Amino acid sequence: VSHQRTDWISIHGHICQLLLPVLGPQPCFHSERDRKRGKEQMLRRQESLIAVALSTAQGFVWSGKPLEAIPAALQALRFSSRVFGSGSVQLVPIYLLLAEASTGTGRLRQAAKYLSQARWIVLQTPDCSAALQSKLHRGLGLFSIAEGNLDQALYHLANDVYLATAEFGLNSVEVSGGYFHMANIFFRQNKMDAANSLYTEV
C-alpha cells in the first residue's frame, strides 16, 4: 500500500489522463495517411508523457525527495525505451537521474547499475556530445562521493569540468557545478586554499 501511495503521489496522479490514450485500445485506421497521422499522434503523446515524468522526477530530486523521484523516473525510462530504443542516448539523463535518486535513498548498488547502464550507452555512441559526457562524469563523481572515494570523485569531477568547458566555454554556468562539488571535497579534506579558490570560481 505504501508503495502504491508513493507511486501515485510521485507520478500517476500527474500522468493518469495521458496514459489512457497511450496504453488503451488503439483505433483501426483504413488508409495509409490515417495510419501515419495516428503514429505521429501516438509519438507526440509518448513524448509528452516522457517530458512530464522526467520534469516531475527532477523536481522531486531538487526538493530533496529522492524516494518520490524514482517512480516518475522509471515511467520516463519505460516510455523513452519504447520511443527511442533501449540503447539510445536519450536514456542517459534518465539513468543519471535514477542513479542520483537511488544514491539519495541509500541504494548504492542500484545506483551503480544505473550509472553502468548510462556509461555503456555513452561508450557505444561515438558521436556522444561533450555535454552528455560531462553529465555522466558528474553523476559518477557524486556517486564516488557517496561511496567515500574522494580521489575517484575528484577525477570524475575534473572530467566533468573539462567536458563542460569544451562544450559551453570557460565561464559558462554549466561548468560551475563541477567546480562546486570539487570545492566541497577539498573543504572536507581541509585543503582550504583549493576549496576557496574553486568557490570563488563558482
PDB file of C-alpha atoms in Angstrom:
ATOM      1  CA  VAL A   1       0.000   0.000   0.000  1.00  0.00           C
ATOM      2  CA  SER A   2       2.810   2.432   0.858  1.00  0.00           C
ATOM      3  CA  HIS A   3       4.491   1.684  -2.498  1.00  0.00           C
ATOM      4  CA  GLN A   4       1.220   2.363  -4.324  1.00  0.00           C
ATOM      5  CA  ARG A   5       0.756   5.625  -2.430  1.00  0.00           C
ATOM      6  CA  THR A   6       4.316   6.744  -3.254  1.00  0.00           C
ATOM      7  CA  ASP A   7       3.768   5.802  -6.894  1.00  0.00           C
ATOM      8  CA  TRP A   8       0.509   7.756  -7.057  1.00  0.00           C
ATOM      9  CA  ILE A   9       1.963  10.855  -5.371  1.00  0.00           C
ATOM     10  CA  SER A  10       5.113  10.675  -7.470  1.00  0.00           C
ATOM     11  CA  ILE A  11       3.764  10.302 -10.985  1.00  0.00           C
ATOM     12  CA  HIS A  12       0.463   8.538 -11.634  1.00  0.00           C
ATOM     13  CA  GLY A  13      -1.563  11.445 -10.312  1.00  0.00           C
ATOM     14  CA  HIS A  14       0.128  13.618 -12.954  1.00  0.00           C
ATOM     15  CA  ILE A  15       0.006  11.305 -15.963  1.00  0.00           C
ATOM     16  CA  CYS A  16      -3.135   9.224 -15.455  1.00  0.00           C
ATOM     17  CA  GLN A  17      -5.055  11.105 -18.169  1.00  0.00           C
ATOM     18  CA  LEU A  18      -2.053  10.902 -20.529  1.00  0.00           C
ATOM     19  CA  LEU A  19      -1.730   7.130 -20.043  1.00  0.00           C
ATOM     20  CA  LEU A  20      -5.227   6.256 -21.236  1.00  0.00           C
ATOM     21  CA  PRO A  21      -4.774   7.149 -24.926  1.00  0.00           C
ATOM     22  CA  VAL A  22      -1.266   5.601 -24.986  1.00  0.00           C
ATOM     23  CA  LEU A  23      -1.976   2.271 -23.246  1.00  0.00           C
ATOM     24  CA  GLY A  24      -5.652   1.878 -24.154  1.00  0.00           C
ATOM     25  CA  PRO A  25      -7.019   0.213 -27.299  1.00  0.00           C
ATOM     26  CA  GLN A  26      -5.869   1.911 -30.492  1.00  0.00           C
ATOM     27  CA  PRO A  27      -8.271   2.894 -33.296  1.00  0.00           C
ATOM     28  CA  CYS A  28      -8.287   0.977 -36.565  1.00  0.00           C
ATOM     29  CA  PHE A  29      -7.098   3.115 -39.474  1.00  0.00           C
ATOM     30  CA  HIS A  30      -8.332   2.474 -43.001  1.00  0.00           C
ATOM     31  CA  SER A  31      -5.828   4.485 -45.032  1.00  0.00           C
ATOM     32  CA  GLU A  32      -2.046   4.819 -45.035  1.00  0.00           C
ATOM     33  CA  ARG A  33      -2.411   8.554 -44.455  1.00  0.00           C
ATOM     34  CA  ASP A  34      -4.563   7.975 -41.342  1.00  0.00           C
ATOM     35  CA  ARG A  35      -2.127   5.333 -40.070  1.00  0.00           C
ATOM     36  CA  LYS A  36       0.772   7.771 -40.468  1.00  0.00           C
ATOM     37  CA  ARG A  37      -1.136  10.528 -38.690  1.00  0.00           C
ATOM     38  CA  GLY A  38      -2.106   8.106 -35.894  1.00  0.00           C
ATOM     39  CA  LYS A  39       1.553   7.078 -35.435  1.00  0.00           C
ATOM     40  CA  GLU A  40       2.673  10.705 -35.243  1.00  0.00           C
ATOM     41  CA  GLN A  41      -0.045  11.484 -32.715  1.00  0.00           C
ATOM     42  CA  MET A  42       0.957   8.484 -30.590  1.00  0.00           C
ATOM     43  CA  LEU A  43       4.613   9.583 -30.705  1.00  0.00           C
ATOM     44  CA  ARG A  44       3.670  13.099 -29.540  1.00  0.00           C
ATOM     45  CA  ARG A  45       1.636  11.650 -26.673  1.00  0.00           C
ATOM     46  CA  GLN A  46       4.507   9.418 -25.580  1.00  0.00           C
ATOM     47  CA  GLU A  47       6.960  12.322 -25.775  1.00  0.00           C
ATOM     48  CA  SER A  48       4.569  14.393 -23.611  1.00  0.00           C
ATOM     49  CA  LEU A  49       4.465  11.562 -21.077  1.00  0.00           C
ATOM     50  CA  ILE A  50       8.265  11.390 -21.016  1.00  0.00           C
ATOM     51  CA  ALA A  51       8.588  15.164 -20.535  1.00  0.00           C
ATOM     52  CA  VAL A  52       6.067  15.236 -17.664  1.00  0.00           C
ATOM     53  CA  ALA A  53       7.587  12.194 -15.934  1.00  0.00           C
ATOM     54  CA  LEU A  54      11.151  13.492 -16.296  1.00  0.00           C
ATOM     55  CA  SER A  55      10.392  17.012 -15.057  1.00  0.00           C
ATOM     56  CA  THR A  56       8.387  15.576 -12.143  1.00  0.00           C
ATOM     57  CA  ALA A  57      11.269  13.271 -11.166  1.00  0.00           C
ATOM     58  CA  GLN A  58      13.784  16.119 -11.450  1.00  0.00           C
ATOM     59  CA  GLY A  59      11.565  18.323  -9.279  1.00  0.00           C
ATOM     60  CA  PHE A  60      11.459  15.695  -6.543  1.00  0.00           C
ATOM     61  CA  VAL A  61      15.250  15.273  -6.620  1.00  0.00           C
ATOM     62  CA  TRP A  62      15.804  19.039  -6.419  1.00  0.00           C
ATOM     63  CA  SER A  63      13.393  19.319  -3.489  1.00  0.00           C
ATOM     64  CA  GLY A  64      15.222  16.579  -1.569  1.00  0.00           C
ATOM     65  CA  LYS A  65      12.636  13.804  -2.091  1.00  0.00           C
ATOM     66  CA  PRO A  66      14.621  11.095  -3.905  1.00  0.00           C
ATOM     67  CA  LEU A  67      12.224   8.271  -2.997  1.00  0.00           C
ATOM     68  CA  GLU A  68       9.324  10.035  -4.723  1.00  0.00           C
ATOM     69  CA  ALA A  69      11.510  10.728  -7.774  1.00  0.00           C
ATOM     70  CA  ILE A  70      12.127   7.050  -8.575  1.00  0.00           C
ATOM     71  CA  PRO A  71       8.630   6.021  -9.824  1.00  0.00           C
ATOM     72  CA  ALA A  72       8.457   9.117 -12.045  1.00  0.00           C
ATOM     73  CA  ALA A  73      11.928   8.484 -13.477  1.00  0.00           C
ATOM     74  CA  LEU A  74      11.054   4.818 -14.107  1.00  0.00           C
ATOM     75  CA  GLN A  75       7.997   5.906 -16.112  1.00  0.00           C
ATOM     76  CA  ALA A  76      10.217   8.235 -18.157  1.00  0.00           C
ATOM     77  CA  LEU A  77      12.642   5.339 -18.732  1.00  0.00           C
ATOM     78  CA  ARG A  78       9.848   2.966 -19.742  1.00  0.00           C
ATOM     79  CA  PHE A  79       8.400   5.254 -22.410  1.00  0.00           C
ATOM     80  CA  SER A  80      11.799   6.522 -23.598  1.00  0.00           C
ATOM     81  CA  SER A  81      12.898   2.921 -24.191  1.00  0.00           C
ATOM     82  CA  ARG A  82       9.722   2.354 -26.161  1.00  0.00           C
ATOM     83  CA  VAL A  83      10.114   5.520 -28.275  1.00  0.00           C
ATOM     84  CA  PHE A  84      13.892   5.762 -28.758  1.00  0.00           C
ATOM     85  CA  GLY A  85      15.153   2.206 -28.142  1.00  0.00           C
ATOM     86  CA  SER A  86      16.928   0.683 -25.149  1.00  0.00           C
ATOM     87  CA  GLY A  87      20.407   1.760 -26.295  1.00  0.00           C
ATOM     88  CA  SER A  88      19.581   5.357 -27.153  1.00  0.00           C
ATOM     89  CA  VAL A  89      21.488   8.332 -25.714  1.00  0.00           C
ATOM     90  CA  GLN A  90      18.106   9.865 -24.785  1.00  0.00           C
ATOM     91  CA  LEU A  91      18.039   7.358 -21.919  1.00  0.00           C
ATOM     92  CA  VAL A  92      21.323   8.547 -20.375  1.00  0.00           C
ATOM     93  CA  PRO A  93      19.902  11.588 -18.488  1.00  0.00           C
ATOM     94  CA  ILE A  94      17.145   9.345 -17.092  1.00  0.00           C
ATOM     95  CA  TYR A  95      19.643   6.723 -15.896  1.00  0.00           C
ATOM     96  CA  LEU A  96      21.685   9.512 -14.276  1.00  0.00           C
ATOM     97  CA  LEU A  97      18.582  10.843 -12.546  1.00  0.00           C
ATOM     98  CA  LEU A  98      17.694   7.346 -11.322  1.00  0.00           C
ATOM     99  CA  ALA A  99      21.256   6.925 -10.044  1.00  0.00           C
ATOM    100  CA  GLU A 100      21.077  10.235  -8.176  1.00  0.00           C
ATOM    101  CA  ALA A 101      17.700   9.354  -6.647  1.00  0.00           C
ATOM    102  CA  SER A 102      18.888   5.854  -5.692  1.00  0.00           C
ATOM    103  CA  THR A 103      22.018   7.309  -4.089  1.00  0.00           C
ATOM    104  CA  GLY A 104      19.817   9.743  -2.170  1.00  0.00           C
ATOM    105  CA  THR A 105      17.828   6.827  -0.732  1.00  0.00           C
ATOM    106  CA  GLY A 106      20.994   4.909   0.181  1.00  0.00           C
ATOM    107  CA  ARG A 107      20.573   2.266  -2.554  1.00  0.00           C
ATOM    108  CA  LEU A 108      24.149   2.456  -3.794  1.00  0.00           C
ATOM    109  CA  ARG A 109      24.125  -0.923  -5.537  1.00  0.00           C
ATOM    110  CA  GLN A 110      21.087   0.084  -7.600  1.00  0.00           C
ATOM    111  CA  ALA A 111      22.667   3.473  -8.330  1.00  0.00           C
ATOM    112  CA  ALA A 112      25.810   1.719  -9.582  1.00  0.00           C
ATOM    113  CA  LYS A 113      23.692  -0.341 -12.006  1.00  0.00           C
ATOM    114  CA  TYR A 114      22.027   2.772 -13.430  1.00  0.00           C
ATOM    115  CA  LEU A 115      25.403   4.510 -13.823  1.00  0.00           C
ATOM    116  CA  SER A 116      26.838   1.438 -15.503  1.00  0.00           C
ATOM    117  CA  GLN A 117      23.953   1.446 -17.987  1.00  0.00           C
ATOM    118  CA  ALA A 118      24.463   5.147 -18.731  1.00  0.00           C
ATOM    119  CA  ARG A 119      28.206   4.666 -19.173  1.00  0.00           C
ATOM    120  CA  TRP A 120      27.684   1.715 -21.519  1.00  0.00           C
ATOM    121  CA  ILE A 121      25.359   3.734 -23.777  1.00  0.00           C
ATOM    122  CA  VAL A 122      27.848   6.645 -23.893  1.00  0.00           C
ATOM    123  CA  LEU A 123      30.694   4.254 -24.773  1.00  0.00           C
ATOM    124  CA  GLN A 124      28.564   2.761 -27.561  1.00  0.00           C
ATOM    125  CA  THR A 125      27.843   6.217 -29.031  1.00  0.00           C
ATOM    126  CA  PRO A 126      30.957   7.553 -30.814  1.00  0.00           C
ATOM    127  CA  ASP A 127      29.394  10.962 -31.541  1.00  0.00           C
ATOM    128  CA  CYS A 128      28.088  11.460 -27.985  1.00  0.00           C
ATOM    129  CA  SER A 129      28.158  15.153 -27.089  1.00  0.00           C
ATOM    130  CA  ALA A 130      30.655  16.556 -24.593  1.00  0.00           C
ATOM    131  CA  ALA A 131      27.669  17.941 -22.643  1.00  0.00           C
ATOM    132  CA  LEU A 132      26.234  14.456 -22.060  1.00  0.00           C
ATOM    133  CA  GLN A 133      29.666  13.031 -21.206  1.00  0.00           C
ATOM    134  CA  SER A 134      30.053  15.880 -18.722  1.00  0.00           C
ATOM    135  CA  LYS A 135      26.755  14.916 -17.046  1.00  0.00           C
ATOM    136  CA  LEU A 136      27.884  11.285 -16.885  1.00  0.00           C
ATOM    137  CA  HIS A 137      31.154  12.225 -15.156  1.00  0.00           C
ATOM    138  CA  ARG A 138      29.278  14.451 -12.707  1.00  0.00           C
ATOM    139  CA  GLY A 139      26.957  11.537 -11.870  1.00  0.00           C
ATOM    140  CA  LEU A 140      29.956   9.235 -11.398  1.00  0.00           C
ATOM    141  CA  GLY A 141      31.642  11.893  -9.245  1.00  0.00           C
ATOM    142  CA  LEU A 142      28.633  12.325  -6.962  1.00  0.00           C
ATOM    143  CA  PHE A 143      28.318   8.550  -6.643  1.00  0.00           C
ATOM    144  CA  SER A 144      32.020   8.291  -5.701  1.00  0.00           C
ATOM    145  CA  ILE A 145      31.442  10.943  -3.003  1.00  0.00           C
ATOM    146  CA  ALA A 146      28.551   8.866  -1.608  1.00  0.00           C
ATOM    147  CA  GLU A 147      30.854   5.834  -1.535  1.00  0.00           C
ATOM    148  CA  GLY A 148      33.531   7.870   0.254  1.00  0.00           C
ATOM    149  CA  ASN A 149      36.028   7.549  -2.616  1.00  0.00           C
ATOM    150  CA  LEU A 150      37.058  11.207  -2.810  1.00  0.00           C
ATOM    151  CA  ASP A 151      40.057  10.753  -5.131  1.00  0.00           C
ATOM    152  CA  GLN A 152      37.879   8.969  -7.670  1.00  0.00           C
ATOM    153  CA  ALA A 153      35.252  11.687  -7.244  1.00  0.00           C
ATOM    154  CA  LEU A 154      37.837  14.413  -7.995  1.00  0.00           C
ATOM    155  CA  TYR A 155      38.891  12.535 -11.141  1.00  0.00           C
ATOM    156  CA  HIS A 156      35.333  12.385 -12.467  1.00  0.00           C
ATOM    157  CA  LEU A 157      34.505  15.965 -11.486  1.00  0.00           C
ATOM    158  CA  ALA A 158      37.674  17.228 -13.202  1.00  0.00           C
ATOM    159  CA  ASN A 159      36.497  15.429 -16.354  1.00  0.00           C
ATOM    160  CA  ASP A 160      33.071  17.000 -15.869  1.00  0.00           C
ATOM    161  CA  VAL A 161      34.637  20.483 -15.772  1.00  0.00           C
ATOM    162  CA  TYR A 162      36.872  19.776 -18.786  1.00  0.00           C
ATOM    163  CA  LEU A 163      34.000  18.461 -20.937  1.00  0.00           C
ATOM    164  CA  ALA A 164      31.577  21.193 -19.857  1.00  0.00           C
ATOM    165  CA  THR A 165      34.225  23.796 -20.700  1.00  0.00           C
ATOM    166  CA  ALA A 166      34.757  22.219 -24.127  1.00  0.00           C
ATOM    167  CA  GLU A 167      31.007  22.289 -24.817  1.00  0.00           C
ATOM    168  CA  PHE A 168      29.903  25.583 -23.241  1.00  0.00           C
ATOM    169  CA  GLY A 169      33.030  27.710 -22.694  1.00  0.00           C
ATOM    170  CA  LEU A 170      35.257  28.526 -19.744  1.00  0.00           C
ATOM    171  CA  ASN A 171      32.948  30.982 -17.972  1.00  0.00           C
ATOM    172  CA  SER A 172      29.660  29.157 -18.552  1.00  0.00           C
ATOM    173  CA  VAL A 173      27.283  28.419 -15.691  1.00  0.00           C
ATOM    174  CA  GLU A 174      27.288  24.732 -16.728  1.00  0.00           C
ATOM    175  CA  VAL A 175      30.905  24.455 -15.534  1.00  0.00           C
ATOM    176  CA  SER A 176      30.129  25.807 -12.052  1.00  0.00           C
ATOM    177  CA  GLY A 177      28.517  22.594 -10.748  1.00  0.00           C
ATOM    178  CA  GLY A 178      31.698  20.570 -11.210  1.00  0.00           C
ATOM    179  CA  TYR A 179      33.778  23.280  -9.522  1.00  0.00           C
ATOM    180  CA  PHE A 180      31.305  23.456  -6.645  1.00  0.00           C
ATOM    181  CA  HIS A 181      31.417  19.718  -5.906  1.00  0.00           C
ATOM    182  CA  MET A 182      35.221  19.702  -6.171  1.00  0.00           C
ATOM    183  CA  ALA A 183      35.374  22.634  -3.740  1.00  0.00           C
ATOM    184  CA  ASN A 184      33.206  20.694  -1.283  1.00  0.00           C
ATOM    185  CA  ILE A 185      35.625  17.762  -1.447  1.00  0.00           C
ATOM    186  CA  PHE A 186      38.660  19.983  -0.827  1.00  0.00           C
ATOM    187  CA  PHE A 187      36.753  21.586   2.049  1.00  0.00           C
ATOM    188  CA  ARG A 188      36.155  18.121   3.576  1.00  0.00           C
ATOM    189  CA  GLN A 189      39.857  17.344   3.137  1.00  0.00           C
ATOM    190  CA  ASN A 190      40.718  20.627   4.927  1.00  0.00           C
ATOM    191  CA  LYS A 191      42.518  21.937   1.797  1.00  0.00           C
ATOM    192  CA  MET A 192      41.126  25.412   2.268  1.00  0.00           C
ATOM    193  CA  ASP A 193      43.196  27.248  -0.357  1.00  0.00           C
ATOM    194  CA  ALA A 194      41.966  24.942  -3.122  1.00  0.00           C
ATOM    195  CA  ALA A 195      38.414  24.981  -1.769  1.00  0.00           C
ATOM    196  CA  ASN A 196      38.240  28.794  -1.516  1.00  0.00           C
ATOM    197  CA  SER A 197      39.743  29.199  -4.974  1.00  0.00           C
ATOM    198  CA  LEU A 198      37.067  26.948  -6.504  1.00  0.00           C
ATOM    199  CA  TYR A 199      34.237  28.549  -4.504  1.00  0.00           C
ATOM    200  CA  THR A 200      35.417  31.920  -5.855  1.00  0.00           C
ATOM    201  CA  GLU A 201      35.387  30.476  -9.379  1.00  0.00           C
ATOM    202  CA  VAL A 202      31.790  29.295  -8.864  1.00  0.00           C
TER     203      VAL A 202
END
